[in-house]
Tab-separated table of N, CA and C in Angstrom:
chain	number	residue	atom	x	y	z
F	247	UNK	N	-12.743	30.830	-12.192
F	247	UNK	CA	-12.379	31.359	-10.894
F	247	UNK	C	-13.535	31.242	-9.904
F	248	UNK	N	-14.759	31.309	-10.403
F	248	UNK	CA	-15.928	31.269	-9.516
F	248	UNK	C	-16.002	29.956	-8.749
F	249	UNK	N	-15.633	28.860	-9.399
F	249	UNK	CA	-15.680	27.553	-8.726
F	249	UNK	C	-14.706	27.520	-7.551
F	250	UNK	N	-13.521	28.073	-7.734
F	250	UNK	CA	-12.532	28.097	-6.653
F	250	UNK	C	-12.964	29.059	-5.541
F	251	UNK	N	-13.592	30.162	-5.924
F	251	UNK	CA	-14.119	31.081	-4.912
F	251	UNK	C	-15.189	30.386	-4.078
F	252	UNK	N	-15.994	29.535	-4.719
F	252	UNK	CA	-17.024	28.793	-3.989
F	252	UNK	C	-16.388	27.832	-2.979
F	253	UNK	N	-15.285	27.201	-3.365
F	253	UNK	CA	-14.571	26.318	-2.425
F	253	UNK	C	-14.101	27.115	-1.207
F	254	UNK	N	-13.515	28.264	-1.468
F	254	UNK	CA	-13.020	29.090	-0.358
F	254	UNK	C	-14.184	29.618	0.487
F	255	UNK	N	-15.301	29.962	-0.166
F	255	UNK	CA	-16.479	30.405	0.593
F	255	UNK	C	-16.988	29.280	1.489
F	256	UNK	N	-16.988	28.048	0.977
F	256	UNK	CA	-17.386	26.889	1.789
F	256	UNK	C	-16.520	26.802	3.046
F	257	UNK	N	-15.219	27.008	2.858
F	257	UNK	CA	-14.305	26.880	3.993
F	257	UNK	C	-14.499	28.022	4.982
F	258	UNK	N	-14.787	29.213	4.502
F	258	UNK	CA	-15.056	30.337	5.405
F	258	UNK	C	-16.281	30.024	6.258
F	259	UNK	N	-17.324	29.502	5.642
F	259	UNK	CA	-18.539	29.148	6.391
F	259	UNK	C	-18.254	28.032	7.396
F	260	UNK	N	-17.453	27.049	6.981
F	260	UNK	CA	-17.077	25.945	7.869
F	260	UNK	C	-16.288	26.476	9.063
F	261	UNK	N	-15.368	27.376	8.784
F	261	UNK	CA	-14.541	27.949	9.860
F	261	UNK	C	-15.394	28.760	10.834
F	262	UNK	N	-16.372	29.480	10.307
F	262	UNK	CA	-17.261	30.246	11.184
F	262	UNK	C	-18.092	29.313	12.059
F	263	UNK	N	-18.486	28.173	11.498
F	263	UNK	CA	-19.336	27.236	12.236
F	263	UNK	C	-18.557	26.405	13.251
F	264	UNK	N	-17.291	26.098	12.945
F	264	UNK	CA	-16.521	25.176	13.787
F	264	UNK	C	-15.390	25.848	14.564
F	265	UNK	N	-15.017	27.037	14.172
F	265	UNK	CA	-13.926	27.729	14.845
F	265	UNK	C	-12.569	27.554	14.178
F	266	UNK	N	-12.486	26.696	13.170
F	266	UNK	CA	-11.224	26.555	12.428
F	266	UNK	C	-11.494	25.931	11.065
F	267	UNK	N	-10.571	26.169	10.156
F	267	UNK	CA	-10.660	25.560	8.826
F	267	UNK	C	-10.374	24.067	8.947
F	268	UNK	N	-10.834	23.300	7.978
F	268	UNK	CA	-10.483	21.880	7.939
F	268	UNK	C	-8.966	21.777	7.800
F	269	UNK	N	-8.373	20.799	8.512
F	269	UNK	CA	-6.921	20.709	8.610
F	269	UNK	C	-6.395	19.479	7.879
F	270	UNK	N	-5.275	19.680	7.200
F	270	UNK	CA	-4.578	18.594	6.513
F	270	UNK	C	-3.137	18.584	7.001
F	271	UNK	N	-2.687	17.425	7.442
F	271	UNK	CA	-1.346	17.262	8.000
F	271	UNK	C	-0.404	16.745	6.922
F	272	UNK	N	0.733	17.408	6.747
F	272	UNK	CA	1.756	16.924	5.822
F	272	UNK	C	2.644	15.931	6.560
F	273	UNK	N	2.578	14.680	6.149
F	273	UNK	CA	3.391	13.628	6.750
F	273	UNK	C	4.651	13.497	5.896
F	274	UNK	N	5.610	14.374	6.191
F	274	UNK	CA	6.863	14.434	5.437
F	274	UNK	C	7.818	13.378	5.967
F	275	UNK	N	8.188	12.457	5.111
F	275	UNK	CA	9.029	11.341	5.541
F	275	UNK	C	10.426	11.457	4.956
F	276	UNK	N	11.415	11.291	5.844
F	276	UNK	CA	12.805	11.332	5.425
F	276	UNK	C	13.402	12.718	5.570
F	277	UNK	N	14.444	12.970	4.819
F	277	UNK	CA	15.145	14.253	4.874
F	277	UNK	C	14.392	15.285	4.029
F	278	UNK	N	14.679	16.569	4.248
F	278	UNK	CA	14.029	17.605	3.432
F	278	UNK	C	14.207	17.385	1.927
F	279	UNK	N	15.332	16.845	1.527
F	279	UNK	CA	15.550	16.560	0.106
F	279	UNK	C	14.505	15.568	-0.408
F	280	UNK	N	14.055	14.663	0.459
F	280	UNK	CA	13.083	13.640	0.076
F	280	UNK	C	11.665	14.180	-0.059
F	281	UNK	N	11.317	15.192	0.715
F	281	UNK	CA	9.912	15.606	0.750
F	281	UNK	C	9.621	17.054	0.381
F	282	UNK	N	10.588	17.946	0.430
F	282	UNK	CA	10.326	19.387	0.344
F	282	UNK	C	9.574	19.809	-0.919
F	283	UNK	N	9.988	19.363	-2.072
F	283	UNK	CA	9.340	19.797	-3.311
F	283	UNK	C	7.875	19.365	-3.329
F	284	UNK	N	7.630	18.115	-2.966
F	284	UNK	CA	6.250	17.628	-2.965
F	284	UNK	C	5.426	18.285	-1.863
F	285	UNK	N	6.004	18.511	-0.717
F	285	UNK	CA	5.267	19.162	0.378
F	285	UNK	C	4.866	20.590	-0.012
F	286	UNK	N	5.765	21.313	-0.643
F	286	UNK	CA	5.446	22.673	-1.085
F	286	UNK	C	4.332	22.655	-2.133
F	287	UNK	N	4.400	21.698	-3.062
F	287	UNK	CA	3.367	21.560	-4.085
F	287	UNK	C	2.004	21.281	-3.440
F	288	UNK	N	1.982	20.345	-2.509
F	288	UNK	CA	0.734	19.960	-1.838
F	288	UNK	C	0.160	21.143	-1.061
F	289	UNK	N	1.008	21.874	-0.366
F	289	UNK	CA	0.536	23.047	0.396
F	289	UNK	C	-0.214	23.998	-0.541
F	290	UNK	N	0.403	24.350	-1.646
F	290	UNK	CA	-0.226	25.268	-2.595
F	290	UNK	C	-1.501	24.668	-3.180
F	291	UNK	N	-1.482	23.394	-3.482
F	291	UNK	CA	-2.619	22.680	-4.063
F	291	UNK	C	-3.828	22.747	-3.128
F	292	UNK	N	-3.613	22.541	-1.835
F	292	UNK	CA	-4.715	22.488	-0.870
F	292	UNK	C	-5.128	23.860	-0.339
F	293	UNK	N	-4.219	24.793	-0.307
F	293	UNK	CA	-4.583	26.124	0.171
F	293	UNK	C	-5.561	26.800	-0.781
F	294	UNK	N	-5.562	26.395	-2.043
F	294	UNK	CA	-6.542	26.901	-3.002
F	294	UNK	C	-7.961	26.601	-2.517
F	295	UNK	N	-8.134	25.450	-1.864
F	295	UNK	CA	-9.438	25.066	-1.334
F	295	UNK	C	-9.709	25.596	0.058
F	296	UNK	N	-8.800	26.396	0.598
F	296	UNK	CA	-9.003	27.003	1.907
F	296	UNK	C	-8.577	26.135	3.080
F	297	UNK	N	-7.957	24.995	2.816
F	297	UNK	CA	-7.545	24.102	3.895
F	297	UNK	C	-6.387	24.700	4.696
F	298	UNK	N	-6.367	24.410	5.994
F	298	UNK	CA	-5.221	24.742	6.828
F	298	UNK	C	-4.245	23.574	6.706
F	299	UNK	N	-3.043	23.849	6.231
F	299	UNK	CA	-2.039	22.804	6.023
F	299	UNK	C	-1.032	22.866	7.159
F	300	UNK	N	-0.877	21.753	7.849
F	300	UNK	CA	0.021	21.656	9.003
F	300	UNK	C	1.307	20.975	8.550
F	301	UNK	N	2.411	21.667	8.724
F	301	UNK	CA	3.714	21.137	8.316
F	301	UNK	C	4.656	21.223	9.514
F	302	UNK	N	5.009	20.054	10.072
F	302	UNK	CA	5.908	20.013	11.221
F	302	UNK	C	7.300	19.521	10.832
F	303	UNK	N	7.638	19.625	9.566
F	303	UNK	CA	8.945	19.163	9.121
F	303	UNK	C	8.923	17.680	8.833
F	304	UNK	N	10.112	17.078	8.814
F	304	UNK	CA	10.223	15.672	8.434
F	304	UNK	C	10.216	14.718	9.613
F	305	UNK	N	9.846	13.483	9.318
F	305	UNK	CA	9.812	12.422	10.320
F	305	UNK	C	10.710	11.278	9.866
F	306	UNK	N	11.408	10.688	10.835
F	306	UNK	CA	12.316	9.579	10.539
F	306	UNK	C	11.672	8.225	10.769
F	307	UNK	N	10.610	8.187	11.579
F	307	UNK	CA	9.986	6.902	11.882
F	307	UNK	C	8.483	6.968	11.638
F	308	UNK	N	7.919	5.830	11.336
F	308	UNK	CA	6.482	5.729	11.118
F	308	UNK	C	5.737	6.082	12.400
F	309	UNK	N	6.211	5.591	13.523
F	309	UNK	CA	5.558	5.865	14.796
F	309	UNK	C	5.494	7.341	15.120
F	310	UNK	N	6.591	8.058	14.925
F	310	UNK	CA	6.588	9.485	15.243
F	310	UNK	C	5.691	10.262	14.280
F	311	UNK	N	5.651	9.858	13.033
F	311	UNK	CA	4.802	10.528	12.048
F	311	UNK	C	3.325	10.317	12.364
F	312	UNK	N	2.956	9.091	12.686
F	312	UNK	CA	1.559	8.791	13.000
F	312	UNK	C	1.129	9.525	14.267
F	313	UNK	N	1.973	9.516	15.289
F	313	UNK	CA	1.643	10.212	16.540
F	313	UNK	C	1.427	11.699	16.283
F	314	UNK	N	2.322	12.320	15.518
F	314	UNK	CA	2.199	13.750	15.238
F	314	UNK	C	0.923	14.045	14.448
F	315	UNK	N	0.598	13.192	13.488
F	315	UNK	CA	-0.615	13.397	12.690
F	315	UNK	C	-1.860	13.300	13.562
F	316	UNK	N	-1.930	12.284	14.390
F	316	UNK	CA	-3.089	12.102	15.270
F	316	UNK	C	-3.175	13.250	16.281
F	317	UNK	N	-2.042	13.612	16.869
F	317	UNK	CA	-2.022	14.705	17.850
F	317	UNK	C	-2.439	16.045	17.233
F	318	UNK	N	-2.211	16.209	15.933
F	318	UNK	CA	-2.555	17.470	15.266
F	318	UNK	C	-4.061	17.661	15.123
F	319	UNK	N	-4.807	16.588	15.285
F	319	UNK	CA	-6.265	16.597	15.125
F	319	UNK	C	-6.696	16.939	13.695
F	320	UNK	N	-5.790	16.718	12.750
F	320	UNK	CA	-6.131	16.926	11.336
F	320	UNK	C	-7.089	15.825	10.887
F	321	UNK	N	-7.955	16.178	9.972
F	321	UNK	CA	-8.913	15.216	9.455
F	321	UNK	C	-8.372	14.447	8.257
F	322	UNK	N	-7.243	14.904	7.723
F	322	UNK	CA	-6.639	14.270	6.551
F	322	UNK	C	-5.129	14.438	6.618
F	323	UNK	N	-4.427	13.527	5.961
F	323	UNK	CA	-2.969	13.631	5.844
F	323	UNK	C	-2.562	13.434	4.391
F	324	UNK	N	-1.414	14.004	4.076
F	324	UNK	CA	-0.785	13.747	2.784
F	324	UNK	C	0.620	13.259	3.073
F	325	UNK	N	0.928	12.059	2.607
F	325	UNK	CA	2.271	11.498	2.749
F	325	UNK	C	3.141	12.102	1.658
F	326	UNK	N	4.269	12.693	2.056
F	326	UNK	CA	5.181	13.349	1.120
F	326	UNK	C	6.568	12.740	1.257
F	327	UNK	N	7.076	12.197	0.177
F	327	UNK	CA	8.440	11.679	0.144
F	327	UNK	C	8.769	11.325	-1.303
F	328	UNK	N	9.656	10.358	-1.487
F	328	UNK	CA	10.035	9.922	-2.828
F	328	UNK	C	9.312	8.633	-3.193
F	329	UNK	N	9.164	8.394	-4.490
F	329	UNK	CA	8.533	7.147	-4.936
F	329	UNK	C	9.279	5.934	-4.388
F	330	UNK	N	10.605	6.009	-4.341
F	330	UNK	CA	11.390	4.874	-3.847
F	330	UNK	C	11.084	4.594	-2.375
F	331	UNK	N	10.983	5.622	-1.566
F	331	UNK	CA	10.689	5.441	-0.144
F	331	UNK	C	9.242	4.992	0.065
F	332	UNK	N	8.341	5.433	-0.802
F	332	UNK	CA	6.939	5.040	-0.673
F	332	UNK	C	6.766	3.525	-0.650
F	333	UNK	N	7.566	2.818	-1.422
F	333	UNK	CA	7.446	1.353	-1.484
F	333	UNK	C	7.572	0.715	-0.102
F	334	UNK	N	8.375	1.329	0.773
F	334	UNK	CA	8.601	0.781	2.113
F	334	UNK	C	7.681	1.353	3.184
F	335	UNK	N	7.165	2.562	2.982
F	335	UNK	CA	6.465	3.231	4.083
F	335	UNK	C	4.954	3.347	3.929
F	336	UNK	N	4.449	3.314	2.707
F	336	UNK	CA	3.017	3.592	2.521
F	336	UNK	C	2.135	2.570	3.231
F	337	UNK	N	2.431	1.299	3.093
F	337	UNK	CA	1.579	0.299	3.732
F	337	UNK	C	1.560	0.448	5.258
F	338	UNK	N	2.722	0.482	5.930
F	338	UNK	CA	2.652	0.613	7.395
F	338	UNK	C	2.093	1.958	7.857
F	339	UNK	N	2.376	3.034	7.135
F	339	UNK	CA	1.821	4.335	7.516
F	339	UNK	C	0.306	4.326	7.408
F	340	UNK	N	-0.188	3.844	6.285
F	340	UNK	CA	-1.627	3.846	6.043
F	340	UNK	C	-2.350	2.969	7.056
F	341	UNK	N	-1.837	1.785	7.289
F	341	UNK	CA	-2.473	0.885	8.244
F	341	UNK	C	-2.431	1.456	9.662
F	342	UNK	N	-1.309	2.048	10.056
F	342	UNK	CA	-1.189	2.634	11.391
F	342	UNK	C	-2.127	3.822	11.560
F	343	UNK	N	-2.214	4.667	10.546
F	343	UNK	CA	-3.107	5.822	10.614
F	343	UNK	C	-4.564	5.389	10.709
F	344	UNK	N	-4.961	4.439	9.874
F	344	UNK	CA	-6.355	3.977	9.876
F	344	UNK	C	-6.694	3.272	11.195
F	345	UNK	N	-5.702	2.612	11.798
F	345	UNK	CA	-5.928	1.978	13.097
F	345	UNK	C	-6.133	3.041	14.185
F	346	UNK	N	-5.299	4.077	14.155
F	346	UNK	CA	-5.352	5.121	15.179
F	346	UNK	C	-6.547	6.053	14.996
F	347	UNK	N	-6.922	6.295	13.754
F	347	UNK	CA	-7.996	7.249	13.453
F	347	UNK	C	-8.745	6.737	12.219
F	348	UNK	N	-9.691	5.823	12.397
F	348	UNK	CA	-10.334	5.128	11.273
F	348	UNK	C	-10.964	6.028	10.209
F	349	UNK	N	-11.416	7.217	10.587
F	349	UNK	CA	-12.090	8.077	9.618
F	349	UNK	C	-11.145	9.058	8.916
F	350	UNK	N	-9.847	8.975	9.169
F	350	UNK	CA	-8.896	9.902	8.551
F	350	UNK	C	-8.797	9.630	7.049
F	351	UNK	N	-8.635	10.678	6.289
F	351	UNK	CA	-8.435	10.567	4.844
F	351	UNK	C	-6.938	10.645	4.576
F	352	UNK	N	-6.448	9.739	3.741
F	352	UNK	CA	-5.012	9.661	3.468
F	352	UNK	C	-4.779	9.856	1.978
F	353	UNK	N	-3.878	10.779	1.677
F	353	UNK	CA	-3.522	11.068	0.286
F	353	UNK	C	-2.008	10.941	0.126
F	354	UNK	N	-1.585	10.829	-1.101
F	354	UNK	CA	-0.165	10.690	-1.405
F	354	UNK	C	0.261	11.797	-2.339
F	355	UNK	N	1.410	12.402	-2.064
F	355	UNK	CA	1.997	13.380	-2.967
F	355	UNK	C	2.745	12.612	-4.051
F	356	UNK	N	2.211	12.640	-5.261
F	356	UNK	CA	2.793	11.906	-6.368
F	356	UNK	C	1.830	10.851	-6.887
F	357	UNK	N	2.267	10.184	-7.926
F	357	UNK	CA	1.433	9.149	-8.534
F	357	UNK	C	2.343	8.083	-9.133
F	358	UNK	N	2.879	7.188	-8.280
F	358	UNK	CA	3.755	6.125	-8.789
F	358	UNK	C	2.901	5.032	-9.461
F	359	UNK	N	2.826	5.033	-10.794
F	359	UNK	CA	1.856	4.186	-11.501
F	359	UNK	C	1.943	2.692	-11.170
F	360	UNK	N	3.119	2.188	-10.905
F	360	UNK	CA	3.255	0.760	-10.606
F	360	UNK	C	2.724	0.394	-9.221
F	361	UNK	N	2.504	1.379	-8.370
F	361	UNK	CA	2.110	1.116	-6.989
F	361	UNK	C	0.700	1.585	-6.639
F	362	UNK	N	0.035	2.289	-7.535
F	362	UNK	CA	-1.262	2.904	-7.228
F	362	UNK	C	-2.272	1.870	-6.733
F	363	UNK	N	-2.404	0.754	-7.426
F	363	UNK	CA	-3.394	-0.255	-7.033
F	363	UNK	C	-3.115	-0.782	-5.628
F	364	UNK	N	-1.851	-1.108	-5.348
F	364	UNK	CA	-1.492	-1.578	-4.009
F	364	UNK	C	-1.790	-0.507	-2.962
F	365	UNK	N	-1.417	0.741	-3.247
F	365	UNK	CA	-1.616	1.815	-2.283
F	365	UNK	C	-3.104	2.033	-2.007
F	366	UNK	N	-3.930	1.916	-3.032
F	366	UNK	CA	-5.375	2.042	-2.829
F	366	UNK	C	-5.895	0.900	-1.959
F	367	UNK	N	-5.363	-0.280	-2.153
F	367	UNK	CA	-5.768	-1.416	-1.319
F	367	UNK	C	-5.381	-1.207	0.145
F	368	UNK	N	-4.295	-0.485	0.391
F	368	UNK	CA	-3.869	-0.204	1.763
F	368	UNK	C	-4.748	0.863	2.419
F	369	UNK	N	-5.512	1.615	1.613
F	369	UNK	CA	-6.391	2.639	2.162
F	369	UNK	C	-6.139	4.048	1.662
F	370	UNK	N	-5.311	4.193	0.623
F	370	UNK	CA	-5.027	5.514	0.064
F	370	UNK	C	-6.293	6.058	-0.593
F	371	UNK	N	-6.669	7.287	-0.247
F	371	UNK	CA	-7.894	7.886	-0.760
F	371	UNK	C	-7.705	8.693	-2.039
F	372	UNK	N	-6.541	9.324	-2.209
F	372	UNK	CA	-6.334	10.171	-3.383
F	372	UNK	C	-4.840	10.395	-3.594
F	373	UNK	N	-4.526	10.873	-4.779
F	373	UNK	CA	-3.149	11.159	-5.162
F	373	UNK	C	-3.081	12.600	-5.657
F	374	UNK	N	-2.177	13.378	-5.081
F	374	UNK	CA	-1.991	14.773	-5.470
F	374	UNK	C	-0.704	14.849	-6.280
F	375	UNK	N	-0.850	15.289	-7.536
F	375	UNK	CA	0.303	15.333	-8.443
F	375	UNK	C	0.029	16.378	-9.519
F	376	UNK	N	1.031	16.633	-10.349
F	376	UNK	CA	0.948	17.710	-11.339
F	376	UNK	C	-0.192	17.525	-12.336
F	377	UNK	N	-0.581	16.292	-12.635
F	377	UNK	CA	-1.665	16.054	-13.596
F	377	UNK	C	-3.032	15.909	-12.934
F	378	UNK	N	-3.085	15.996	-11.614
F	378	UNK	CA	-4.349	15.831	-10.885
F	378	UNK	C	-5.258	17.044	-11.111
F	379	UNK	N	-6.545	16.829	-11.011
F	379	UNK	CA	-7.532	17.895	-11.146
F	379	UNK	C	-7.632	18.618	-9.799
F	380	UNK	N	-7.040	19.782	-9.726
F	380	UNK	CA	-6.955	20.511	-8.456
F	380	UNK	C	-8.340	20.829	-7.900
F	381	UNK	N	-9.264	21.242	-8.756
F	381	UNK	CA	-10.609	21.564	-8.284
F	381	UNK	C	-11.302	20.305	-7.768
F	382	UNK	N	-11.272	19.234	-8.539
F	382	UNK	CA	-11.987	18.005	-8.158
F	382	UNK	C	-11.472	17.434	-6.840
F	383	UNK	N	-10.162	17.436	-6.646
F	383	UNK	CA	-9.614	16.879	-5.401
F	383	UNK	C	-9.964	17.772	-4.212
F	384	UNK	N	-9.862	19.078	-4.365
F	384	UNK	CA	-10.242	19.978	-3.272
F	384	UNK	C	-11.730	19.840	-2.952
F	385	UNK	N	-12.558	19.731	-3.974
F	385	UNK	CA	-13.997	19.571	-3.763
F	385	UNK	C	-14.293	18.246	-3.056
F	386	UNK	N	-13.642	17.163	-3.506
F	386	UNK	CA	-13.861	15.859	-2.886
F	386	UNK	C	-13.397	15.860	-1.431
F	387	UNK	N	-12.251	16.474	-1.170
F	387	UNK	CA	-11.744	16.528	0.194
F	387	UNK	C	-12.689	17.337	1.087
F	388	UNK	N	-13.209	18.430	0.579
F	388	UNK	CA	-14.180	19.187	1.359
F	388	UNK	C	-15.405	18.320	1.669
F	389	UNK	N	-15.864	17.591	0.678
F	389	UNK	CA	-17.023	16.722	0.892
F	389	UNK	C	-16.724	15.660	1.957
F	390	UNK	N	-15.570	14.999	1.834
F	390	UNK	CA	-15.181	13.979	2.811
F	390	UNK	C	-15.149	14.530	4.231
F	391	UNK	N	-14.713	15.770	4.367
F	391	UNK	CA	-14.506	16.349	5.695
F	391	UNK	C	-15.706	17.145	6.201
F	392	UNK	N	-16.792	17.129	5.453
F	392	UNK	CA	-18.005	17.798	5.902
F	392	UNK	C	-18.016	19.292	5.718
F	393	UNK	N	-17.211	19.770	4.773
F	393	UNK	CA	-17.169	21.199	4.452
F	393	UNK	C	-18.086	21.402	3.241
F	394	UNK	N	-18.828	22.459	3.248
F	394	UNK	CA	-19.622	22.745	2.044
F	394	UNK	C	-21.035	23.131	2.352
F	395	UNK	N	-21.710	23.436	1.278
F	395	UNK	CA	-23.068	23.949	1.421
F	395	UNK	C	-24.093	22.849	1.545
C-alpha cells in the first residue's frame, strides 16, 4: 500500500505546484456498448495513481475525438473501444493525435496480441488491461508527465 500512497503523494505535490492533477483523456470510440466496460476499468486503474480522468462520452469520428482530446489539454489519452474496432481506428487516431500534440502519451484499453506490434509502431505508449501491472503503468505515466519527486 505504501507504494500506491507514494504515487498519490506525488500527484498531490504536482497538483499543488501546477494547480491541477495530471490529466488523462478517455477517447471512447463508438457506442457505449463498445467502450463502457473498458473506460470504467481504465478510470479505476488510473485514479489509483491520482490522475484526473476526463470522460466526455463516446465519439463517432476520429476528427471529433482528436479535437476533444486536444481541447481538454490532457497530457495523455487512453483509446477505449473493442478489439475489432481498434483494427480500423488505432492507426489514424494515433497519427492524428501525435500530429496535433507531439508530446502526448497514448495508451490503449486492452491488449489485442495480434496487433500490439503494429500499434506500437503507430506510436502506442502502453496498454492497460487486466494483466497489466497497475503500479508500474501508473508510475511510468507519472514519470512521462513530469509528476513525482
